[in-house]
């Protein structure tokens, strides 16, 4: 077959890019290695920046978001048994929206189905070829060849696109902790998200709907979900999130998984006719709620650049990698800062050094919650830098 843009990966990045191209009348195909059920079953992220919400609305993809999204005016930072509210509306005039990545993917895919887009699942062995020529193409195990003008690698961290770039470098670090995440069938016990530092480790209370809560615990990277029976999870959440006069209501746990924490940025998002977007090009630890938003930011920029390219103007496309990476490095810095401020660094071997580290994190939190300037800096970045 022949198309204008061949997209590898039907995660949020690939599916959203398809909608941007479709609206501009640019032809595309999306090739996904997993099954439709698998893609629809992934839980993952939950917070949309205002800029991400605007992108979806402007594309006419905001109806489900308007119906189910939960608008939040800020977050709580908790430490030493006290909870401090940061009011984003008051600080920077912006809000964030809790809308699960699972709901977003379901909606993007339903719209593709309704519009008759060519989205194919269970396509194995996808490989890009001739990306440094004017005639790139993909092959896959089904024996088909897809000729195209542009290849987009929206195939996540473990995809095949990034390794297809000769000499691509990885700037990365891992963290000595992981997140255990659960979905629970119980009304959230909080109005806004709570991020808590406790001597036992980080904990967070998020949500998915008025009936479903999403909660996270810092765990050691080697642990498995089997090490955490439901009673142990609730006990740890009660300890780490508890403050006097507040109750965390428990419920049935319907999903449980462990996510490693990593920061990663590729040295380039382009090579010839291949462009990377989303997790294929960069990964953040989830503490700043930036993974999904960065994928949307990339795709908003790449989509616009590709539409201009097919209208005969290459200026934006030439700047895509540099512009997306410049924004991404600010996001990396914020995500790393939030992560290190809120997690217990059990890996520090010396007890006195460990105590120093913990106490200085408290100092950082006291400064962040006590200074309007510091609060505004957090709010500006959490609610999202301009696209
Ligand atoms: P995705 O969502 O990983 O989608 C990539 C898609 O490409 C497919 N694929 C291939 N298809 C064809 N051929 C190949 N060779 C392929 N290789 C891969 C994959 O099957 C998949 O469908 O990347 P995208 O679209 O860039 O979206 C990025 C977001 O998904 C990601 O940034 C966030 O979900 C990150 N993230 C989280 N972010 C948060 O802000 N909060 C969270 O709680 C949170 N939890 C998570 C996460 C990421 C996780 N991953 C990637 C391991 C939990 C997990 C488990
Ligand atoms: C979520 O609701 O899954 C979520 C919220 C905020 C984060 C990470 C994950 O920082």
Coordinates of C-alpha atoms and ligand atoms in Angstrom, one line a residue:
X1 CA 0.0 0.0 0.0
X2 CA 1.0 3.7 -0.2
X3 CA 0.1 6.5 2.2
X4 CA 1.5 9.9 3.1
X5 CA 2.3 9.2 6.8
X6 CA 3.0 5.8 8.3
X7 CA 2.6 5.9 12.1
X8 CA 4.0 3.1 14.2
X9 CA 2.1 2.7 17.5
X10 CA -1.5 3.2 18.6
X11 CA -0.8 4.8 22.0
X12 CA -2.1 8.3 22.7
X13 CA 0.7 9.8 20.5
X14 CA -0.1 7.8 17.4
X15 CA -3.9 7.9 17.7
X16 CA -3.9 11.7 18.3
X17 CA -1.5 12.4 15.4
X18 CA -3.9 10.4 13.2
X19 CA -6.7 12.8 14.1
X20 CA -4.6 15.9 13.4
X21 CA -3.6 14.6 9.9
X22 CA -7.2 13.4 9.1
X23 CA -8.6 16.9 9.8
X24 CA -6.0 18.4 7.3
X25 CA -6.8 15.8 4.7
X26 CA -3.3 14.1 5.0
X27 CA -3.4 10.3 4.5
X28 CA -2.1 8.0 7.2
X29 CA -2.0 4.4 8.5
X30 CA -1.4 3.4 12.1
X31 CA 0.3 0.0 12.7
X32 CA 0.1 -1.4 16.3
X33 CA 1.8 -4.5 17.5
X34 CA -0.6 -5.3 20.4
X35 CA -4.3 -6.3 20.2
X36 CA -7.1 -3.7 20.4
X37 CA -8.1 -5.2 23.8
X38 CA -4.6 -4.9 25.2
X39 CA -4.3 -1.3 24.1
X40 CA -7.7 -0.4 25.6
X41 CA -6.9 -2.2 28.8
X42 CA -3.8 -0.2 29.8
X43 CA -4.4 2.1 32.8
X44 CA -1.4 4.4 33.1
X45 CA -1.6 8.2 33.4
X46 CA -4.3 10.5 34.6
X47 CA -3.7 14.3 34.6
X48 CA -4.1 16.6 31.5
X49 CA -2.6 20.0 31.4
X50 CA -4.8 22.8 30.2
X51 CA -2.9 22.9 27.0
X52 CA -3.6 19.2 26.4
X53 CA -7.3 19.8 27.0
X54 CA -7.2 22.7 24.5
X55 CA -5.6 20.6 21.8
X56 CA -8.3 17.9 22.2
X57 CA -11.1 20.4 22.2
X58 CA -9.8 22.3 19.2
X59 CA -9.7 19.0 17.3
X60 CA -13.4 18.3 18.1
X61 CA -12.3 15.5 20.4
X62 CA -13.4 17.1 23.7
X63 CA -16.9 15.7 24.1
X64 CA -16.0 12.7 26.3
X65 CA -13.5 14.8 28.2
X66 CA -16.1 17.4 28.9
X67 CA -18.5 14.7 30.2
X68 CA -16.0 12.7 32.3
X69 CA -13.0 15.0 33.0
X70 CA -12.7 16.3 36.5
X71 CA -11.4 19.8 36.7
X72 CA -9.0 20.5 39.5
X73 CA -7.9 23.9 40.8
X74 CA -4.8 22.7 42.5
X75 CA -3.0 20.0 44.4
X76 CA -2.1 19.2 48.0
X77 CA 1.5 18.8 49.2
X78 CA 1.7 16.8 52.4
X79 CA 4.6 16.3 54.9
X80 CA 5.0 16.1 58.6
X81 CA 1.3 15.3 59.1
X82 CA 0.2 18.5 57.5
X83 CA -1.6 19.1 54.2
X84 CA -1.0 22.3 52.2
X85 CA -3.1 23.4 49.3
X86 CA -1.7 25.1 46.2
X87 CA -4.4 26.9 44.3
X88 CA -3.4 27.0 40.6
X89 CA -6.2 29.3 39.6
X90 CA -5.2 31.9 42.1
X91 CA -1.5 31.4 41.4
X92 CA -1.3 31.2 37.6
X93 CA -4.9 31.4 36.4
X94 CA -5.0 27.8 35.2
X95 CA -6.5 24.4 36.0
X96 CA -5.7 20.7 35.3
X97 CA -8.1 18.0 34.4
X98 CA -8.2 14.4 35.7
X99 CA -9.0 12.2 32.7
X100 CA -7.5 8.8 32.5
X101 CA -5.2 7.8 29.6
X102 CA -7.4 4.7 29.3
X103 CA -10.5 6.9 28.6
X104 CA -8.6 9.1 26.2
X105 CA -7.3 6.1 24.2
X106 CA -10.8 4.6 24.1
X107 CA -12.3 7.9 22.8
X108 CA -9.6 8.5 20.2
X109 CA -10.0 4.9 18.9
X110 CA -13.8 5.1 18.8
X111 CA -13.6 8.3 16.8
X112 CA -11.1 6.6 14.4
X113 CA -13.6 3.7 14.0
X114 CA -16.5 6.1 13.4
X115 CA -14.5 8.0 10.7
X116 CA -13.2 4.8 9.1
X117 CA -9.5 5.5 9.7
X118 CA -7.0 2.7 8.8
X119 CA -5.8 1.6 12.3
X120 CA -4.4 -1.9 12.4
X121 CA -3.7 -4.1 15.4
X122 CA -1.5 -7.1 16.0
X123 CA 0.9 -6.1 13.3
X124 CA 4.1 -7.8 14.2
X125 CA 7.7 -7.2 13.1
X126 CA 7.2 -3.6 11.8
X127 CA 10.5 -2.2 10.5
X128 CA 11.3 1.2 9.0
X129 CA 13.5 1.3 5.8
X130 CA 15.2 3.9 3.6
X131 CA 14.4 6.7 6.1
X132 CA 17.2 8.8 4.9
X133 CA 15.8 8.8 1.3
X134 CA 12.7 10.5 -0.2
X135 CA 11.0 7.1 -0.4
X136 CA 10.9 5.5 3.0
X137 CA 8.8 2.4 3.7
X138 CA 7.8 0.0 6.4
X139 CA 7.7 -3.8 6.2
X140 CA 6.1 -6.2 8.7
X141 CA 5.7 -9.9 9.4
X142 CA 2.5 -10.0 7.4
X143 CA 4.6 -9.6 4.3
X144 CA 3.2 -6.2 3.3
X145 CA 5.2 -3.2 2.3
X146 CA 3.9 0.3 3.2
X147 CA 5.4 3.1 1.0
X148 CA 5.1 6.6 2.5
X149 CA 6.5 10.1 2.5
X150 CA 7.1 10.2 6.3
X151 CA 7.5 7.7 9.1
X152 CA 6.4 8.6 12.6
X153 CA 7.7 6.5 15.5
X154 CA 5.0 6.8 18.2
X155 CA 5.9 3.4 19.4
X156 CA 6.9 4.1 23.0
X157 CA 10.1 3.5 24.9
X158 CA 10.5 -0.1 23.8
X159 CA 9.7 0.6 20.1
X160 CA 11.7 0.0 16.9
X161 CA 11.8 3.6 15.6
X162 CA 14.4 5.1 17.9
X163 CA 17.0 2.4 17.4
X164 CA 16.5 2.9 13.6
X165 CA 18.3 6.3 14.0
X166 CA 22.0 5.8 13.3
X167 CA 24.1 7.1 16.2
X168 CA 21.2 8.2 18.4
X169 CA 22.4 8.8 22.0
X170 CA 20.4 8.3 25.2
X171 CA 20.7 10.7 28.1
X172 CA 19.1 8.9 31.0
X173 CA 19.0 8.1 34.7
X174 CA 17.0 5.6 36.7
X175 CA 15.7 6.1 40.3
X176 CA 16.2 3.7 43.2
X177 CA 12.4 3.4 43.7
X178 CA 9.2 2.4 41.8
X179 CA 5.5 3.1 42.1
X180 CA 2.9 0.6 43.0
X181 CA -0.4 1.9 41.5
X182 CA -3.9 0.7 42.3
X183 CA -7.4 1.4 41.0
X184 CA -10.0 1.0 43.7
X185 CA -13.8 1.0 43.5
X186 CA -14.4 3.7 46.1
X187 CA -15.2 7.4 45.9
X188 CA -12.1 9.5 46.2
X189 CA -11.5 10.7 49.8
X190 CA -10.1 14.0 48.5
X191 CA -11.2 16.9 46.3
X192 CA -7.7 17.6 44.8
X193 CA -4.7 15.2 44.3
X194 CA -2.5 14.6 47.3
X195 CA 1.3 14.2 47.0
X196 CA 2.7 13.1 50.3
X197 CA 6.2 12.6 51.7
X198 CA 6.3 10.3 54.7
X199 CA 9.3 8.7 56.5
X200 CA 8.0 5.3 55.1
X201 CA 8.0 6.6 51.5
X202 CA 6.0 8.6 49.0
X203 CA 2.2 8.2 48.6
X204 CA -0.3 9.8 46.3
X205 CA -4.1 10.0 46.1
X206 CA -5.6 10.6 42.6
X207 CA -8.9 9.5 41.1
X208 CA -10.6 8.5 37.9
X209 CA -14.2 9.3 38.5
X210 CA -16.6 10.1 41.4
X211 CA -16.7 6.3 42.0
X212 CA -13.1 5.2 41.3
X213 CA -9.9 6.2 43.2
X214 CA -6.3 5.9 41.9
X215 CA -3.6 5.6 44.5
X216 CA 0.2 5.1 44.5
X217 CA 2.9 4.0 46.9
X218 CA 6.7 4.3 46.6
X219 CA 8.1 0.7 46.7
X220 CA 11.5 -0.7 46.1
X221 CA 12.3 -1.4 42.4
X222 CA 12.8 -5.1 42.9
X223 CA 9.4 -5.6 44.4
X224 CA 6.5 -7.3 42.6
X225 CA 2.8 -6.6 43.0
X226 CA 2.5 -10.1 44.7
X227 CA 4.6 -8.7 47.6
X228 CA 1.7 -6.3 48.2
X229 CA -1.6 -8.0 49.3
X230 CA -4.5 -5.6 49.4
X231 CA -4.4 -5.3 53.3
X232 CA -0.8 -4.3 53.2
X233 CA -1.5 -1.7 50.5
X234 CA -4.3 -0.1 52.5
X235 CA -2.3 -0.1 55.7
X236 CA 0.6 1.7 54.0
X237 CA -1.7 4.2 52.3
X238 CA -3.4 4.9 55.7
X239 CA -0.1 5.5 57.4
X240 CA 1.5 7.6 54.7
X241 CA -1.6 9.7 53.7
X242 CA -3.2 9.9 57.2
X243 CA -3.7 13.2 58.9
X244 CA -5.8 14.0 62.0
X245 CA -9.5 14.6 61.2
X246 CA -9.4 13.0 57.7
X247 CA -10.4 9.5 56.7
X248 CA -9.1 7.5 53.7
X249 CA -12.0 5.3 52.7
X250 CA -11.0 1.8 51.5
X251 CA -12.5 -0.2 48.6
X252 CA -12.1 -3.2 46.4
X253 CA -8.8 -3.1 44.4
X254 CA -9.5 -3.8 40.8
X255 CA -6.0 -3.2 39.3
X256 CA -2.5 -3.4 40.7
X257 CA 0.8 -2.8 38.9
X258 CA 4.4 -1.6 39.5
X259 CA 6.0 1.1 37.3
X260 CA 9.7 1.7 37.3
X261 CA 10.9 5.3 37.4
X262 CA 13.2 6.5 34.7
X263 CA 14.3 9.8 33.1
X264 CA 15.3 9.4 29.4
X265 CA 15.8 11.8 26.5
X266 CA 17.0 10.8 23.0
X267 CA 19.6 13.1 21.5
X268 CA 17.4 13.7 18.4
X269 CA 13.7 13.1 17.4
X270 CA 14.5 13.0 13.7
X271 CA 16.5 11.3 11.1
X272 CA 15.7 12.0 7.4
X273 CA 12.1 11.1 7.0
X274 CA 11.6 9.5 10.4
X275 CA 10.2 11.6 13.3
X276 CA 9.8 10.4 17.0
X277 CA 6.9 11.5 19.3
X278 CA 6.0 10.8 22.9
X279 CA 7.7 8.0 24.9
X280 CA 9.7 6.9 21.9
X281 CA 11.7 10.0 22.3
X282 CA 11.6 10.7 26.1
X283 CA 10.4 9.3 29.4
X284 CA 9.8 11.0 32.7
X285 CA 9.1 9.6 36.2
X286 CA 5.4 10.1 36.8
X287 CA 5.6 12.4 39.8
X288 CA 5.0 15.5 37.7
X289 CA 2.2 14.0 35.7
X290 CA 4.1 14.8 32.4
X291 CA 4.4 11.6 30.3
X292 CA 1.1 11.8 28.6
X293 CA 1.1 15.6 28.3
X294 CA 4.5 15.5 26.7
X295 CA 3.2 13.0 24.1
X296 CA 0.3 15.4 23.3
X297 CA 2.7 18.4 23.1
X298 CA 5.0 16.6 20.7
X299 CA 2.1 15.5 18.5
X300 CA 0.5 18.9 18.4
X301 CA 3.8 20.4 17.1
X302 CA 4.6 17.5 14.8
X303 CA 1.1 17.4 13.4
X304 CA 1.2 21.1 12.5
X305 CA 4.7 20.7 11.0
X306 CA 3.6 17.7 8.8
X307 CA 0.5 19.5 7.6
X308 CA 2.7 22.5 6.6
X309 CA 5.2 20.1 5.0
X310 CA 2.4 18.6 2.7
X311 CA 1.4 22.1 1.9
X312 CA 4.9 22.8 0.6
X313 CA 6.5 24.5 3.7
X314 CA 9.2 22.6 5.5
X315 CA 10.3 25.3 7.9
X316 CA 8.4 24.0 10.9
X317 CA 9.3 20.3 10.3
X318 CA 13.0 21.3 10.2
X319 CA 12.6 22.8 13.7
X320 CA 10.5 20.1 15.2
X321 CA 13.2 18.0 17.0
X322 CA 14.9 21.1 18.5
X323 CA 11.7 22.7 19.6
X324 CA 10.2 19.6 21.1
X325 CA 13.4 18.7 22.9
X326 CA 13.8 22.2 24.3
X327 CA 10.4 22.0 25.9
X328 CA 11.1 18.4 27.0
X329 CA 14.2 19.4 28.9
X330 CA 12.2 21.9 31.0
X331 CA 9.7 19.1 31.7
X332 CA 12.5 16.7 32.6
X333 CA 13.9 19.1 35.1
X334 CA 10.5 19.6 36.7
X335 CA 9.7 15.9 36.9
X336 CA 13.1 15.1 38.4
X337 CA 12.7 17.9 41.0
X338 CA 9.2 16.8 42.1
X339 CA 10.4 13.2 42.2
X340 CA 13.5 13.8 44.4
X341 CA 11.6 16.2 46.7
X342 CA 8.8 13.6 47.4
X343 CA 10.6 10.2 47.7
X344 CA 12.5 8.7 50.5
X345 CA 16.1 8.0 49.5
X346 CA 16.6 4.6 51.3
X347 CA 19.5 3.9 49.0
X348 CA 21.7 6.4 50.8
X349 CA 23.9 4.0 52.8
X350 CA 24.9 6.3 55.7
X351 CA 22.2 6.9 58.3
X352 CA 23.3 10.5 59.0
X353 CA 23.5 11.3 55.3
X354 CA 20.0 9.8 54.9
X355 CA 18.7 11.9 57.7
X356 CA 20.3 15.0 56.2
X357 CA 18.7 14.3 52.8
X358 CA 15.2 13.7 54.3
X359 CA 15.4 16.9 56.4
X360 CA 16.5 19.0 53.5
X361 CA 13.6 17.6 51.5
X362 CA 11.3 18.9 54.3
X363 CA 13.1 22.3 53.9
X364 CA 12.4 22.3 50.2
X365 CA 8.7 21.4 50.9
X366 CA 8.5 24.1 53.5
X367 CA 9.9 26.7 51.1
X368 CA 7.7 25.5 48.3
X369 CA 4.5 25.7 50.3
X370 CA 5.5 28.8 52.2
X371 CA 6.6 31.1 49.4
X372 CA 4.1 32.4 46.9
X373 CA 6.8 32.6 44.3
X374 CA 7.8 29.0 44.8
X375 CA 4.1 27.9 44.7
X376 CA 3.6 29.8 41.5
X377 CA 6.7 28.2 39.9
X378 CA 5.3 24.7 40.7
X379 CA 1.8 25.7 39.6
X380 CA 3.1 27.1 36.3
X381 CA 5.0 23.9 35.4
X382 CA 2.4 21.4 36.7
X383 CA -0.5 23.2 34.9
X384 CA 1.8 23.1 31.8
X385 CA 4.3 25.1 29.9
X386 CA 3.1 26.6 26.6
X387 CA 3.0 24.2 23.6
Ligands
LIG1 P1 2.7 4.4 24.5 O1 1.5 4.7 25.3 O2 3.8 3.5 25.1 O3 2.3 3.8 23.1 C1 3.2 3.2 22.2 C2 2.5 2.2 21.4 O4 3.3 1.7 20.4 C3 3.2 0.3 20.4 N1 4.4 -0.3 19.9 C4 4.5 -0.8 18.6 N2 3.6 -0.9 17.6 C5 4.1 -1.5 16.4 N3 5.3 -2.0 16.3 C6 6.2 -1.9 17.3 N4 7.4 -2.4 17.1 C7 5.8 -1.3 18.5 N5 6.5 -1.1 19.7 C8 5.6 -0.5 20.5 C9 2.9 -0.1 21.8 O5 2.2 -1.4 21.9 C10 2.0 1.1 22.2 O6 0.6 0.8 21.9 O7 3.5 5.8 24.1 P2 2.9 7.2 23.7 O8 1.8 7.1 22.8 O9 4.1 8.0 23.4 O10 2.2 7.7 25.1 C11 3.0 8.0 26.2 C12 2.2 7.7 27.5 O11 1.7 6.4 27.4 C13 3.2 7.7 28.7 O12 4.0 8.9 28.7 C14 2.5 7.7 30.0 O13 1.5 6.7 30.2 C15 3.6 7.4 31.1 N6 3.1 6.7 32.3 C16 2.5 7.5 33.2 N7 2.5 8.8 33.1 C17 1.9 9.6 34.0 O14 1.9 10.8 33.8 N8 1.3 9.0 35.1 C18 1.3 7.6 35.3 O15 0.7 7.1 36.2 C19 1.9 6.8 34.3 N9 1.9 5.5 34.4 C20 3.2 5.3 32.4 C21 2.6 4.7 33.5 C22 3.9 4.6 31.5 C23 4.1 3.2 31.6 N10 4.9 2.5 30.7 C24 5.2 3.0 29.4 C25 5.6 1.3 31.0 C26 2.6 3.3 33.6 C27 3.4 2.6 32.7 C28 3.4 1.1 32.9
LIG2 C1 -2.8 9.4 38.0 O1 -4.0 9.8 38.3 O2 -2.6 8.3 37.5 C2 -1.6 10.3 38.2 C3 -1.8 11.6 38.7 C4 -0.7 12.4 38.9 C5 0.5 11.9 38.7 C6 0.7 10.6 38.2 C7 -0.4 9.8 38.0 O3 1.6 12.7 39.0

